[in-house]
Short mmCIF file of C-alpha atoms in Angstrom, two decimals:
data_model
loop_
_atom_site.label_atom_id
_atom_site.label_comp_id
_atom_site.label_asym_id
_atom_site.label_seq_id
_atom_site.Cartn_x
_atom_site.Cartn_y
_atom_site.Cartn_z
CA MET A 1468 101.07 121.90 116.17
CA LYS A 1469 103.03 119.50 114.00
CA LYS A 1470 103.87 117.54 117.16
CA ILE A 1471 100.17 117.14 117.99
CA ILE A 1472 99.47 115.79 114.51
CA LEU A 1473 102.42 113.39 114.67
CA ASN A 1474 101.33 112.15 118.12
CA LEU A 1475 97.80 111.60 116.88
CA LEU A 1476 98.95 109.65 113.83
CA GLU A 1477 101.29 107.48 115.90
CA LEU A 1478 98.45 106.80 118.33
CA LEU A 1479 96.09 105.80 115.51
CA ARG A 1480 98.64 103.30 114.22
CA THR A 1481 99.10 101.41 117.48
CA GLY A 1482 96.18 99.14 116.55
CA SER A 1483 94.27 99.50 119.83
CA PRO A 1484 94.53 103.12 121.01
CA GLU A 1485 92.54 104.64 123.88
CA GLU A 1486 89.52 106.49 122.50
CA SER A 1487 89.84 109.24 125.12
CA GLU A 1488 93.45 109.95 124.07
CA ILE A 1489 92.47 110.18 120.40
CA ASN A 1490 89.55 112.48 121.18
CA GLU A 1491 91.69 114.79 123.28
CA LEU A 1492 94.12 115.30 120.39
CA LEU A 1493 91.24 115.75 117.93
CA TYR A 1494 89.76 118.52 120.10
CA ARG A 1495 93.19 120.20 120.26
CA LEU A 1496 93.40 120.12 116.44
CA LYS A 1497 89.95 121.68 116.25
CA SER A 1498 91.03 124.51 118.55
CA PHE A 1499 93.85 125.42 116.16
CA TYR A 1500 91.94 124.74 112.93
CA PRO A 1501 88.23 125.68 113.19
CA ASP A 1502 87.45 123.99 109.85
CA PHE A 1503 88.85 120.63 110.94
CA PRO A 1504 86.11 117.89 110.62
CA LEU A 1505 85.97 117.12 114.35
CA GLN A 1506 82.53 115.49 114.58
CA GLU A 1507 83.22 113.09 111.70
CA CYS A 1508 86.50 112.06 113.32
CA LEU A 1509 84.89 111.59 116.74
CA GLN A 1510 82.28 109.28 115.22
CA LEU A 1511 85.02 107.30 113.45
CA SER A 1512 86.96 107.10 116.72
CA GLU A 1513 83.90 105.63 118.44
CA GLN A 1514 83.57 103.10 115.60
CA LYS A 1515 87.33 102.31 115.79
CA LYS A 1516 87.76 103.21 112.11
CA TYR A 1517 91.24 104.64 112.58
CA ASP A 1518 92.22 104.43 108.91
CA LEU A 1519 89.37 106.76 108.00
CA ILE A 1520 90.51 109.27 110.62
CA GLU A 1521 93.92 109.23 108.91
CA THR A 1522 92.13 109.84 105.62
CA HIS A 1523 90.39 112.93 107.04
CA ILE A 1524 93.66 114.24 108.45
CA SER A 1525 95.49 113.65 105.18
CA SER A 1526 92.71 115.28 103.16
CA PHE A 1527 92.55 118.30 105.45
CA PHE A 1528 96.29 118.94 105.60
CA LYS A 1529 97.35 117.97 102.09
CA SER A 1530 96.63 121.51 100.93
CA ASP A 1531 98.88 124.19 102.34
CA VAL A 1532 96.70 124.97 105.36
CA LEU A 1533 99.54 124.53 107.84
CA SER A 1534 100.51 127.71 109.62
CA GLU A 1535 104.18 127.14 108.76
CA ASP A 1536 105.73 128.92 105.82
CA ILE A 1537 105.50 126.27 103.11
CA SER A 1538 108.62 127.65 101.43
CA SER A 1539 110.79 126.94 104.49
CA ILE A 1540 112.73 123.69 104.88
CA GLU A 1541 110.53 122.67 107.81
CA GLY A 1542 107.38 123.60 105.92
CA LEU A 1543 108.46 121.57 102.90
CA LYS A 1544 109.29 118.59 105.09
CA THR A 1545 105.84 118.83 106.67
CA ARG A 1546 104.28 118.90 103.20
CA LEU A 1547 106.33 115.85 102.23
CA TYR A 1548 105.33 114.08 105.43
CA PHE A 1549 101.63 114.50 104.69
CA LEU A 1550 102.17 113.32 101.14
CA GLU A 1551 103.67 110.19 102.66
CA ILE A 1552 100.56 109.76 104.80
CA GLN A 1553 98.36 110.19 101.74
CA HIS A 1554 100.53 107.70 99.86
CA SER A 1555 100.17 105.12 102.66
CA ILE A 1556 96.40 105.49 102.70
CA LEU A 1557 96.10 105.25 98.91
CA SER A 1558 98.49 102.29 98.75
CA GLN A 1559 96.52 100.41 101.36
CA LYS A 1560 93.26 101.09 99.53
CA LEU A 1561 94.79 99.88 96.27
CA ASN A 1562 96.08 96.71 97.92
CA LEU A 1563 92.71 96.02 99.51
CA LEU A 1564 91.07 96.29 96.09
CA GLU A 1565 93.73 94.08 94.51
CA GLN A 1566 93.23 91.54 97.28
CA GLN A 1567 89.49 91.48 96.56
CA LEU A 1568 90.13 90.86 92.87
CA TRP A 1569 92.74 88.19 93.59
CA HIS A 1570 90.50 86.23 95.95
CA PHE A 1571 87.56 86.44 93.56
CA LYS A 1572 89.72 85.14 90.70
CA GLN A 1573 91.06 82.39 92.90
CA ARG A 1574 87.59 81.22 93.83
CA TYR A 1575 86.50 81.55 90.19
CA TYR A 1576 89.20 79.14 89.06
CA GLN A 1577 88.81 76.79 92.02
CA GLU A 1578 85.03 76.57 91.59
CA LEU A 1579 84.86 76.55 87.81
CA ASN A 1580 88.23 75.25 86.63
CA ASP A 1581 86.98 71.73 85.81
CA TYR A 1582 83.94 73.05 83.96
CA ILE A 1583 85.88 75.61 81.91
CA SER A 1584 88.64 73.10 81.17
CA ARG A 1585 86.10 70.53 79.97
CA LEU A 1586 84.31 73.17 77.90
CA LEU A 1587 87.53 74.27 76.19
CA ASP A 1588 88.53 70.65 75.54
CA LEU A 1589 85.19 69.98 73.87
CA LYS A 1590 85.41 73.16 71.75
CA TRP A 1591 88.93 72.13 70.73
CA GLU A 1592 87.77 68.63 69.69
CA VAL A 1593 84.73 69.96 67.82
CA LEU A 1594 86.74 72.53 65.87
CA ALA A 1595 89.54 70.01 65.20
CA LEU A 1596 87.00 67.78 63.44
CA LYS A 1597 85.30 70.68 61.68
CA LYS A 1598 88.53 72.07 60.23
CA GLU A 1599 89.35 68.67 58.75
CA LYS A 1600 86.15 68.88 56.74
CA ASP A 1601 86.08 72.62 56.19
CA LYS A 1602 89.28 74.73 56.15
CA SER A 1603 87.29 77.86 57.00
CA PHE A 1604 87.29 76.64 60.62
CA PHE A 1605 91.12 76.69 60.78
CA ASP A 1606 91.38 80.19 62.34
CA ASP A 1607 88.73 79.31 64.93
CA PHE A 1608 90.67 76.17 65.82
CA VAL A 1609 93.93 78.11 66.22
CA ALA A 1610 92.16 80.63 68.49
CA ILE A 1611 90.59 77.97 70.75
CA ASP A 1612 93.88 76.07 70.87
CA GLU A 1613 95.66 79.17 72.18
CA GLU A 1614 92.85 79.98 74.62
CA ARG A 1615 92.91 76.39 75.94
CA LYS A 1616 96.68 76.40 76.52
CA THR A 1617 96.61 79.85 78.14
CA PHE A 1618 93.78 78.92 80.50
CA LYS A 1619 95.40 75.70 81.69
CA GLU A 1620 98.76 77.41 82.27
CA PHE A 1621 97.28 80.50 83.95
CA SER A 1622 94.92 78.66 86.30
CA ARG A 1623 97.65 76.22 87.33
CA ASP A 1624 100.35 78.80 88.03
CA LYS A 1625 98.35 81.68 89.48
CA PHE A 1626 95.57 80.27 91.60
CA ASN A 1627 96.51 76.73 92.50
CA HIS A 1628 97.25 77.25 96.19
CA GLN A 1629 95.10 77.60 99.28
CA VAL A 1630 94.39 80.86 101.06
CA ILE A 1631 94.46 80.79 104.85
CA ASN A 1632 91.05 81.40 106.44
CA LEU A 1633 91.18 83.89 109.31
CA SER A 1634 88.77 84.88 112.07
CA ASN A 1635 87.49 88.46 112.24
CA GLU A 1636 90.02 89.24 114.98
CA GLU A 1637 92.84 87.80 112.88
CA GLU A 1638 91.63 89.73 109.82
CA ASN A 1639 91.83 92.98 111.80
CA GLN A 1640 95.29 92.04 113.03
CA LEU A 1641 96.34 91.26 109.44
CA GLN A 1642 95.19 94.69 108.26
CA THR A 1643 96.90 96.50 111.14
CA LEU A 1644 100.22 94.68 110.70
CA TYR A 1645 100.17 95.04 106.92
CA ARG A 1646 99.47 98.75 107.14
CA ALA A 1647 102.25 99.30 109.68
CA ALA A 1648 104.79 97.14 107.82
CA SER A 1649 104.08 98.69 104.43
CA LYS A 1650 104.85 102.15 105.83
CA LEU A 1651 108.26 100.89 106.92
CA CYS A 1652 109.32 99.32 103.64
CA HIS A 1653 107.32 100.87 100.80
CA PRO A 1654 109.90 101.61 98.06
CA ASP A 1655 108.19 104.90 97.15
CA LEU A 1656 108.95 106.28 100.61
CA VAL A 1657 112.61 105.33 101.14
CA ILE A 1658 115.78 106.96 99.85
CA ASP A 1659 117.11 105.86 96.47
CA GLU A 1660 120.01 103.82 97.82
CA PHE A 1661 117.59 101.45 99.60
CA LYS A 1662 114.73 101.29 97.06
CA GLN A 1663 115.78 98.01 95.44
CA GLU A 1664 116.07 96.12 98.73
CA ALA A 1665 112.89 97.74 100.08
CA GLU A 1666 111.01 96.62 96.98
CA LYS A 1667 111.97 92.97 97.67
CA TRP A 1668 110.56 93.21 101.19
CA PHE A 1669 107.44 95.01 100.01
CA ILE A 1670 106.76 92.36 97.34
CA GLU A 1671 107.12 89.59 99.93
CA LEU A 1672 104.82 91.52 102.26
CA SER A 1673 102.22 91.93 99.48
CA HIS A 1674 102.31 88.23 98.61
CA ALA A 1675 101.82 87.29 102.26
CA TYR A 1676 98.95 89.78 102.47
CA GLN A 1677 97.22 88.31 99.41
CA ALA A 1678 97.52 84.81 100.88
CA LYS A 1679 96.40 86.10 104.31
CA ASP A 1680 99.53 84.63 105.86
CA LEU A 1681 99.32 86.33 109.23
CA LYS A 1682 102.40 84.59 110.65
CA ARG A 1683 104.58 85.72 107.76
CA ILE A 1684 103.31 89.29 107.96
CA GLN A 1685 103.93 89.29 111.72
CA TRP A 1686 107.53 88.16 111.11
CA ILE A 1687 108.11 90.82 108.42
CA TYR A 1688 106.66 93.52 110.66
CA ASP A 1689 108.81 92.43 113.60
CA GLN A 1690 111.94 92.57 111.44
CA LEU A 1691 111.11 96.09 110.29
CA ASN A 1692 109.77 97.44 113.57
CA GLN A 1693 112.72 96.15 115.59
CA ARG A 1694 115.03 97.56 112.91
CA GLU A 1695 116.60 94.21 112.14
CA VAL A 1696 115.95 95.53 108.64
CA PHE A 1697 115.85 99.31 108.28
CA PHE A 1698 115.09 101.58 105.33
CA PRO A 1699 115.70 105.33 105.85
CA LYS A 1700 112.73 107.43 104.80
CA ILE A 1701 113.00 110.45 102.55
CA THR A 1702 111.81 112.93 105.19
CA GLU A 1703 114.34 111.66 107.72
CA THR A 1704 117.38 112.31 105.56
CA LEU A 1705 116.81 115.26 103.24
CA SER A 1706 118.14 118.69 104.16
CA SER A 1707 118.44 120.35 100.74
CA LYS A 1708 115.44 122.45 99.71
CA GLU A 1709 115.84 121.41 96.05
CA LEU A 1710 115.91 117.70 96.93
CA ILE A 1711 112.84 118.02 99.16
CA LEU A 1712 110.96 119.83 96.37
CA ALA A 1713 111.97 117.10 93.90
CA SER A 1714 110.72 114.44 96.33
CA ILE A 1715 107.44 116.32 96.81
CA ARG A 1716 106.86 116.47 93.04
CA LYS A 1717 107.74 112.80 92.68
CA LEU A 1718 105.41 111.69 95.47
CA GLU A 1719 102.58 113.93 94.22
CA LYS A 1720 102.91 112.29 90.81
CA ARG A 1721 102.98 108.81 92.36
CA ASN A 1722 99.85 109.51 94.42
CA VAL A 1723 98.02 110.63 91.28
CA GLU A 1724 99.07 107.37 89.58
CA ILE A 1725 97.77 105.29 92.50
CA GLU A 1726 94.47 107.19 92.49
CA LYS A 1727 94.18 106.41 88.77
CA GLN A 1728 94.81 102.69 89.44
CA ILE A 1729 92.16 102.70 92.16
CA ASN A 1730 89.66 104.37 89.84
CA GLU A 1731 90.40 101.89 87.02
CA ILE A 1732 89.77 98.94 89.33
CA GLN A 1733 86.56 100.42 90.71
CA MET A 1734 85.32 101.08 87.15
CA SER A 1735 86.26 97.61 85.87
CA SER A 1736 83.56 95.08 85.00
CA LEU A 1737 85.21 92.49 87.28
CA TYR A 1738 85.04 94.76 90.33
CA ARG A 1739 81.44 95.72 89.56
CA THR A 1740 80.63 92.01 89.34
CA ILE A 1741 82.16 91.44 92.78
CA ILE A 1742 80.37 94.28 94.57
CA SER A 1743 77.04 93.70 92.83
CA ASN A 1744 76.81 90.02 93.83
CA HIS A 1745 75.90 89.87 97.50
CA ASN A 1746 75.10 86.14 97.15
CA ILE A 1747 78.44 84.98 95.80
CA ASP A 1748 77.52 81.29 96.24
CA GLY A 1749 74.46 81.81 94.07
CA TYR A 1750 76.60 83.59 91.47
CA PHE A 1751 78.94 80.64 91.12
CA ASP A 1752 76.07 78.13 91.16
CA GLY A 1753 74.51 80.01 88.24
CA LEU A 1754 77.76 79.92 86.27
CA LYS A 1755 78.11 76.19 86.90
CA LYS A 1756 74.62 75.54 85.50
CA HIS A 1757 75.46 77.65 82.44
CA PHE A 1758 78.69 75.75 81.79
CA ILE A 1759 77.00 72.38 82.30
CA MET A 1760 74.39 73.31 79.69
CA GLU A 1761 77.10 74.36 77.19
CA ILE A 1762 79.05 71.16 77.86
CA GLU A 1763 75.99 69.02 77.18
CA ILE A 1764 75.36 70.82 73.88
CA LEU A 1765 78.98 70.36 72.76
CA GLU A 1766 79.03 66.69 73.79
CA LYS A 1767 76.01 66.06 71.57
CA GLU A 1768 77.62 67.97 68.69
CA LEU A 1769 80.83 65.95 69.08
CA ILE A 1770 78.90 62.66 68.93
CA GLN A 1771 77.24 63.81 65.71
CA LEU A 1772 80.58 64.82 64.13
CA ARG A 1773 82.14 61.46 64.98
CA SER A 1774 79.25 59.44 63.60
#
């Protein structure tokens, strides 16, 4: 049974599997596990939503429903393997959310940087003149001075480079390659001796993913897939029951932490702003009008203070 599950997961990760092959393995799973969500998975297979099929498999098998004795070495390794699957799914979801936030922030600064910078400059000048006449404005001036410096430094360093625009086909390829590469180098999934080096590769992979650099991600994936760079996974090396149990506890804890991060992002005001604005161009146009109005008010106030 484990072999069927492994074959199915490998097939789902090829990027363009045959629907008939997937469905055959799904029906075989259903024959062994009557409660397996077959119809949902068949619909997802038809829609080519392979990640969501993995999610169903992970959710179904993450509890101890496997027929193997969970206390055996093989049973523990199977449990660890499915925790790794769950970890991969959660990590990808987290990175997708972080990519959404990053691209929104980048557009925010690219679209509004000049307006915000001008607004902060005007506030700085107004408060500089006010504090000379009234010392009670000193704290306000210090605060705007710090905000002005932080904004200019942050917007310059973090979001001052272009993101590559991809076609829908290239976007799908980017997602497939990123998902496959991250499973081969994620530091949470490799043995301790290789974690530090794996983390360097994973960080580079994440940066390329944020920038939508398909060529770089393709190169990283090729290096990992062809084993030019290789990181042994926990499940491939452990034989001690105590070490496997320790790895299970560690990965369970890590998955809970990732779920918490996902929830925090989804509950954040920034994320709610992103998903609630279907007309993103209109959103930024509205902000520009608001900033222009504030700038005009401050420019008039500055003229009055100088006169």
